[in-house]
Amino acid sequence: MEKLRLRTVLGNHPHIQAVKRGELCSELFDLDFTEFTPTNTAFKPMVREQAFDVCEMAIVTYLMARAHGKPLVLLPAAMVGRFQHGHALYRADQDPLVPGDLEGKRVGTRSFTTTTGAWMRGILANDHGVNLDRINWVTFEDPHVAEYVDRTERAPKGSAIIEMLKRGELDAVLGETSSDPALRPLFADPAAEATRWYARHGVVPVNHLVVVTEQLATSRPDVVRSLYDLLKRAKASAGPASVPDLLPFGVEANRKPLERMIDYCAQQALIPRRVAVDELFNATTRDLN
């Protein structure tokens, strides 16, 4: 049987470099890579047009796409995972802010549907008692899923989120980091805060996994399983995983992060209802571990 050529978008992560260099490959398919910088710019065409066979995708984008019936299937293969507490900033010349001070303030985020933003809002609401409805949200981009109705205030066209923060047009921002001395993190010691959060919840905040088209998953389940195996071998070839493993592979390894993000997305009305983790996969991908 002739090898398939799969149109593929994956970021330039260290744990998949062996695949991108061709050092690891499959007998069933070849990956035809298209580069997007940043990688998240590929999510919209994948959701709206199924423009690729294989695509890295933020988990919130996938949850929303699934809620709106997009023909995509999730693979439990993490491409990006990180603790989020450092991704919230305010101006250093302000009085010190704590999470509860954000109520009544103007807070910017690239899009209300970004995964880092959803993680941070979930942390603020569930661990610090912040009422998210009392924050005036300012956004800069459309959601990847066109059906989602974004009711946030839109920043003026061409505005830059960090510059608006430095000019005082925003009180804080989520989903951003900066080494600029004019800015400081909302959490004074983000690493220590993340350590405490992990000790409390035992959850690795996964941002990006991988999706394939439903057509590929149903017509060639052997290819999809081989793809997962290839990515898993590439991760193993990159060396020992961090502790905790920020790039979990397998349904069970991703269960806690997915459960937590489903809860956050339902709380934030990004999806209409909570779903079970097993609903996110199909017969081809549900037993991948």
CSV table of C-alpha atoms in Angstrom, one decimal:
chain,number,residue,atom,x,y,z
A,1,MET,CA,0.0,0.0,0.0
A,2,GLU,CA,1.3,3.5,-0.9
A,3,LYS,CA,2.4,5.6,2.0
A,4,LEU,CA,0.1,8.5,2.9
A,5,ARG,CA,1.3,12.0,2.9
A,6,LEU,CA,-0.2,13.8,5.9
A,7,ARG,CA,-0.4,17.6,5.9
A,8,THR,CA,0.9,18.4,9.3
A,9,VAL,CA,1.4,21.4,11.7
A,10,LEU,CA,3.4,20.8,14.8
A,11,GLY,CA,5.5,23.5,16.7
A,12,ASN,CA,9.3,23.2,16.8
A,13,HIS,CA,9.3,21.6,20.2
A,14,PRO,CA,12.4,19.7,21.4
A,15,HIS,CA,10.5,16.5,22.0
A,16,ILE,CA,9.5,16.1,18.3
A,17,GLN,CA,12.7,17.2,16.6
A,18,ALA,CA,13.6,13.6,15.8
A,19,VAL,CA,10.4,13.4,13.7
A,20,LYS,CA,11.0,16.7,12.1
A,21,ARG,CA,14.5,15.8,11.1
A,22,GLY,CA,13.3,12.5,9.7
A,23,GLU,CA,15.3,10.4,12.2
A,24,LEU,CA,12.1,8.7,13.3
A,25,CYS,CA,9.5,7.8,10.7
A,26,SER,CA,6.6,5.5,10.0
A,27,GLU,CA,6.2,2.8,7.3
A,28,LEU,CA,2.6,3.9,6.8
A,29,PHE,CA,2.9,7.6,6.2
A,30,ASP,CA,5.1,10.6,5.7
A,31,LEU,CA,4.5,13.9,7.4
A,32,ASP,CA,4.4,17.0,5.1
A,33,PHE,CA,5.1,19.8,7.6
A,34,THR,CA,3.8,23.3,7.2
A,35,GLU,CA,5.4,25.9,9.5
A,36,PHE,CA,3.2,28.5,11.3
A,37,THR,CA,4.7,31.1,13.6
A,38,PRO,CA,3.3,31.3,16.2
A,39,THR,CA,1.8,27.8,16.0
A,40,ASN,CA,-1.5,29.0,17.3
A,41,THR,CA,-2.2,30.7,13.9
A,42,ALA,CA,-2.8,27.3,12.5
A,43,PHE,CA,-5.7,26.5,14.9
A,44,LYS,CA,-8.3,28.7,13.1
A,45,PRO,CA,-7.9,27.1,9.6
A,46,MET,CA,-7.8,23.6,11.2
A,47,VAL,CA,-11.0,24.2,13.1
A,48,ARG,CA,-12.9,26.1,10.4
A,49,GLU,CA,-11.7,24.2,7.3
A,50,GLN,CA,-9.9,21.1,8.5
A,51,ALA,CA,-7.0,22.5,6.5
A,52,PHE,CA,-4.5,19.8,7.7
A,53,ASP,CA,-4.6,16.1,8.4
A,54,VAL,CA,-2.7,16.5,11.7
A,55,CYS,CA,-2.4,19.6,13.8
A,56,GLU,CA,-1.2,20.7,17.2
A,57,MET,CA,-4.1,22.4,19.0
A,58,ALA,CA,-4.8,24.2,22.2
A,59,ILE,CA,-7.1,22.1,24.4
A,60,VAL,CA,-9.7,24.9,24.9
A,61,THR,CA,-9.9,25.3,21.1
A,62,TYR,CA,-10.5,21.6,20.8
A,63,LEU,CA,-13.1,21.5,23.5
A,64,MET,CA,-15.0,24.4,21.9
A,65,ALA,CA,-14.6,22.9,18.4
A,66,ARG,CA,-16.0,19.6,19.6
A,67,ALA,CA,-18.9,21.3,21.3
A,68,HIS,CA,-19.8,22.8,17.9
A,69,GLY,CA,-19.5,19.6,16.0
A,70,LYS,CA,-16.2,20.1,14.2
A,71,PRO,CA,-15.0,16.8,12.7
A,72,LEU,CA,-11.7,16.5,14.7
A,73,VAL,CA,-10.4,13.7,16.9
A,74,LEU,CA,-8.1,14.3,19.8
A,75,LEU,CA,-4.8,12.4,20.4
A,76,PRO,CA,-3.5,12.3,24.0
A,77,ALA,CA,-0.1,13.6,23.0
A,78,ALA,CA,1.0,16.8,24.8
A,79,MET,CA,2.9,19.3,22.8
A,80,VAL,CA,3.0,22.1,25.3
A,81,GLY,CA,2.5,22.0,29.1
A,82,ARG,CA,3.5,24.6,31.7
A,83,PHE,CA,2.6,26.0,35.0
A,84,GLN,CA,0.6,29.2,34.4
A,85,HIS,CA,1.2,31.4,37.4
A,86,GLY,CA,3.8,33.5,35.8
A,87,HIS,CA,1.5,34.5,32.9
A,88,ALA,CA,-0.2,37.4,34.6
A,89,LEU,CA,1.3,40.9,34.8
A,90,TYR,CA,0.6,44.4,36.0
A,91,ARG,CA,2.6,47.6,36.1
A,92,ALA,CA,5.4,47.9,38.6
A,93,ASP,CA,4.5,51.5,39.4
A,94,GLN,CA,1.1,50.5,40.7
A,95,ASP,CA,0.3,49.6,44.3
A,96,PRO,CA,0.9,45.8,44.7
A,97,LEU,CA,-2.0,43.8,43.3
A,98,VAL,CA,-3.3,40.5,44.6
A,99,PRO,CA,-5.8,38.3,42.7
A,100,GLY,CA,-8.9,39.7,44.5
A,101,ASP,CA,-7.9,43.3,43.4
A,102,LEU,CA,-8.7,42.4,39.8
A,103,GLU,CA,-12.4,42.7,40.4
A,104,GLY,CA,-13.6,45.9,38.9
A,105,LYS,CA,-10.4,46.3,36.8
A,106,ARG,CA,-9.7,46.2,33.1
A,107,VAL,CA,-7.8,43.0,32.3
A,108,GLY,CA,-6.5,42.2,28.9
A,109,THR,CA,-6.0,38.8,27.3
A,110,ARG,CA,-5.2,37.9,23.7
A,111,SER,CA,-8.5,36.2,23.2
A,112,PHE,CA,-11.0,35.1,25.8
A,113,THR,CA,-10.7,31.6,24.5
A,114,THR,CA,-7.0,31.1,24.8
A,115,THR,CA,-6.0,28.1,26.9
A,116,THR,CA,-3.5,30.0,29.1
A,117,GLY,CA,-6.2,32.5,29.8
A,118,ALA,CA,-8.7,29.8,30.7
A,119,TRP,CA,-6.2,28.2,33.1
A,120,MET,CA,-5.4,31.5,34.7
A,121,ARG,CA,-9.1,32.4,35.1
A,122,GLY,CA,-9.8,29.0,36.6
A,123,ILE,CA,-7.0,29.4,39.1
A,124,LEU,CA,-8.1,32.9,40.0
A,125,ALA,CA,-11.7,31.8,40.5
A,126,ASN,CA,-11.3,28.4,42.1
A,127,ASP,CA,-8.1,29.0,44.2
A,128,HIS,CA,-8.4,32.7,45.0
A,129,GLY,CA,-12.2,33.3,45.1
A,130,VAL,CA,-12.1,35.9,42.3
A,131,ASN,CA,-15.5,36.7,40.7
A,132,LEU,CA,-14.6,36.6,37.0
A,133,ASP,CA,-17.9,38.4,36.1
A,134,ARG,CA,-16.7,41.5,37.9
A,135,ILE,CA,-13.7,41.9,35.7
A,136,ASN,CA,-13.9,44.0,32.6
A,137,TRP,CA,-12.2,41.8,30.0
A,138,VAL,CA,-10.5,43.4,27.0
A,139,THR,CA,-9.5,41.1,24.1
A,140,PHE,CA,-7.4,41.5,20.9
A,141,GLU,CA,-8.3,38.5,18.6
A,142,ASP,CA,-11.3,36.6,17.4
A,143,PRO,CA,-11.9,33.1,18.8
A,144,HIS,CA,-10.7,30.2,16.6
A,145,VAL,CA,-14.2,28.7,16.7
A,146,ALA,CA,-16.4,31.1,14.7
A,147,GLU,CA,-19.7,30.0,16.4
A,148,TYR,CA,-18.6,31.3,19.8
A,149,VAL,CA,-20.1,34.7,20.6
A,150,ASP,CA,-17.4,36.8,22.3
A,151,ARG,CA,-19.0,39.5,24.5
A,152,THR,CA,-15.8,41.0,25.8
A,153,GLU,CA,-14.6,44.5,24.9
A,154,ARG,CA,-12.4,44.5,21.9
A,155,ALA,CA,-9.2,46.6,22.0
A,156,PRO,CA,-8.8,49.1,19.2
A,157,LYS,CA,-7.5,47.6,16.0
A,158,GLY,CA,-3.7,47.4,15.9
A,159,SER,CA,-3.3,47.7,19.6
A,160,ALA,CA,-0.6,45.7,21.4
A,161,ILE,CA,-1.5,44.2,24.7
A,162,ILE,CA,1.7,44.9,26.6
A,163,GLU,CA,1.8,48.5,25.3
A,164,MET,CA,-1.7,49.1,26.5
A,165,LEU,CA,-0.8,47.8,29.9
A,166,LYS,CA,2.3,50.0,30.1
A,167,ARG,CA,0.2,53.1,29.1
A,168,GLY,CA,-2.3,52.4,31.9
A,169,GLU,CA,-5.1,51.5,29.5
A,170,LEU,CA,-5.2,48.1,31.1
A,171,ASP,CA,-4.8,47.3,34.8
A,172,ALA,CA,-3.4,43.8,34.3
A,173,VAL,CA,-3.0,41.2,31.5
A,174,LEU,CA,-3.3,37.4,31.5
A,175,GLY,CA,-1.5,35.0,29.2
A,176,GLU,CA,1.7,37.2,28.9
A,177,THR,CA,5.2,37.2,30.3
A,178,SER,CA,7.8,39.9,30.2
A,179,SER,CA,11.3,40.7,31.5
A,180,ASP,CA,10.5,44.5,31.3
A,181,PRO,CA,11.3,46.0,34.7
A,182,ALA,CA,8.2,48.2,34.2
A,183,LEU,CA,6.1,45.1,34.7
A,184,ARG,CA,5.8,42.6,37.5
A,185,PRO,CA,4.0,39.3,37.9
A,186,LEU,CA,0.6,39.2,39.7
A,187,PHE,CA,2.0,36.4,41.9
A,188,ALA,CA,5.1,37.7,43.6
A,189,ASP,CA,6.8,34.3,43.4
A,190,PRO,CA,5.1,32.4,40.5
A,191,ALA,CA,7.3,29.3,40.8
A,192,ALA,CA,6.5,28.9,44.5
A,193,GLU,CA,2.8,29.5,43.8
A,194,ALA,CA,2.8,26.9,41.1
A,195,THR,CA,4.5,24.4,43.4
A,196,ARG,CA,1.8,24.9,46.0
A,197,TRP,CA,-0.9,24.7,43.4
A,198,TYR,CA,0.5,21.4,42.0
A,199,ALA,CA,0.8,20.0,45.6
A,200,ARG,CA,-2.8,20.9,46.2
A,201,HIS,CA,-4.3,19.5,42.9
A,202,GLY,CA,-1.7,17.1,41.4
A,203,VAL,CA,-2.6,18.5,37.9
A,204,VAL,CA,-0.1,19.4,35.1
A,205,PRO,CA,-1.6,22.3,33.2
A,206,VAL,CA,-1.4,21.0,29.6
A,207,ASN,CA,-1.9,23.6,26.9
A,208,HIS,CA,-1.5,21.9,23.5
A,209,LEU,CA,-2.2,18.4,22.3
A,210,VAL,CA,-2.7,17.0,18.8
A,211,VAL,CA,-5.8,16.5,16.7
A,212,VAL,CA,-6.4,14.7,13.4
A,213,THR,CA,-9.4,14.9,11.1
A,214,GLU,CA,-12.3,12.6,11.8
A,215,GLN,CA,-12.0,11.4,8.2
A,216,LEU,CA,-8.4,10.2,8.8
A,217,ALA,CA,-9.3,8.6,12.2
A,218,THR,CA,-12.2,6.7,10.8
A,219,SER,CA,-10.7,5.7,7.4
A,220,ARG,CA,-7.2,4.9,8.6
A,221,PRO,CA,-7.1,4.1,12.4
A,222,ASP,CA,-3.9,2.2,11.8
A,223,VAL,CA,-2.2,5.4,10.6
A,224,VAL,CA,-3.5,7.4,13.6
A,225,ARG,CA,-2.3,4.9,16.0
A,226,SER,CA,1.1,4.8,14.2
A,227,LEU,CA,1.2,8.6,14.4
A,228,TYR,CA,0.7,8.5,18.2
A,229,ASP,CA,3.4,5.8,18.5
A,230,LEU,CA,5.8,7.9,16.4
A,231,LEU,CA,5.3,11.0,18.6
A,232,LYS,CA,5.7,9.0,21.7
A,233,ARG,CA,8.9,7.5,20.5
A,234,ALA,CA,10.2,11.0,19.6
A,235,LYS,CA,9.4,12.2,23.1
A,236,ALA,CA,11.3,9.2,24.6
A,237,SER,CA,14.3,9.9,22.3
A,238,ALA,CA,14.5,13.5,23.6
A,239,GLY,CA,15.6,12.3,27.1
A,240,PRO,CA,14.1,11.8,30.5
A,241,ALA,CA,10.8,13.6,31.2
A,242,SER,CA,10.6,16.4,33.7
A,243,VAL,CA,9.2,15.8,37.2
A,244,PRO,CA,6.3,16.3,37.1
A,245,ASP,CA,6.0,15.4,33.4
A,246,LEU,CA,4.7,18.5,31.7
A,247,LEU,CA,4.2,16.6,28.5
A,248,PRO,CA,2.0,13.7,29.4
A,249,PHE,CA,1.2,11.1,26.8
A,250,GLY,CA,-1.8,8.7,27.0
A,251,VAL,CA,-5.4,9.1,28.0
A,252,GLU,CA,-4.8,8.3,31.6
A,253,ALA,CA,-1.8,10.6,32.0
A,254,ASN,CA,-3.9,13.4,30.5
A,255,ARG,CA,-7.1,12.6,32.4
A,256,LYS,CA,-6.6,15.0,35.4
A,257,PRO,CA,-5.6,18.0,33.2
A,258,LEU,CA,-8.5,17.4,30.9
A,259,GLU,CA,-11.0,17.0,33.7
A,260,ARG,CA,-9.8,20.3,35.2
A,261,MET,CA,-9.9,22.2,32.0
A,262,ILE,CA,-13.4,20.8,31.2
A,263,ASP,CA,-14.5,22.2,34.6
A,264,TYR,CA,-12.9,25.6,33.9
A,265,CYS,CA,-14.4,25.8,30.4
A,266,ALA,CA,-17.9,25.0,31.7
A,267,GLN,CA,-17.6,27.5,34.5
A,268,GLN,CA,-16.4,30.2,32.0
A,269,ALA,CA,-19.2,29.3,29.5
A,270,LEU,CA,-16.7,28.4,26.8
A,271,ILE,CA,-18.5,25.1,26.4
A,272,PRO,CA,-22.2,24.5,27.0
A,273,ARG,CA,-21.8,21.6,29.4
A,274,ARG,CA,-19.3,19.4,31.1
A,275,VAL,CA,-18.3,16.3,29.2
A,276,ALA,CA,-16.5,13.2,30.3
A,277,VAL,CA,-12.9,12.8,29.3
A,278,ASP,CA,-13.6,9.6,27.4
A,279,GLU,CA,-16.1,11.6,25.2
A,280,LEU,CA,-13.2,13.6,23.8
A,281,PHE,CA,-11.7,10.5,22.1
A,282,ASN,CA,-13.1,8.0,19.6
A,283,ALA,CA,-12.7,4.3,19.1
A,284,THR,CA,-9.3,4.9,17.5
A,285,THR,CA,-7.8,7.1,20.2
A,286,ARG,CA,-9.6,6.2,23.4
A,287,ASP,CA,-7.2,3.4,24.4
A,288,LEU,CA,-3.9,5.1,23.6
A,289,ASN,CA,-1.6,5.1,26.6
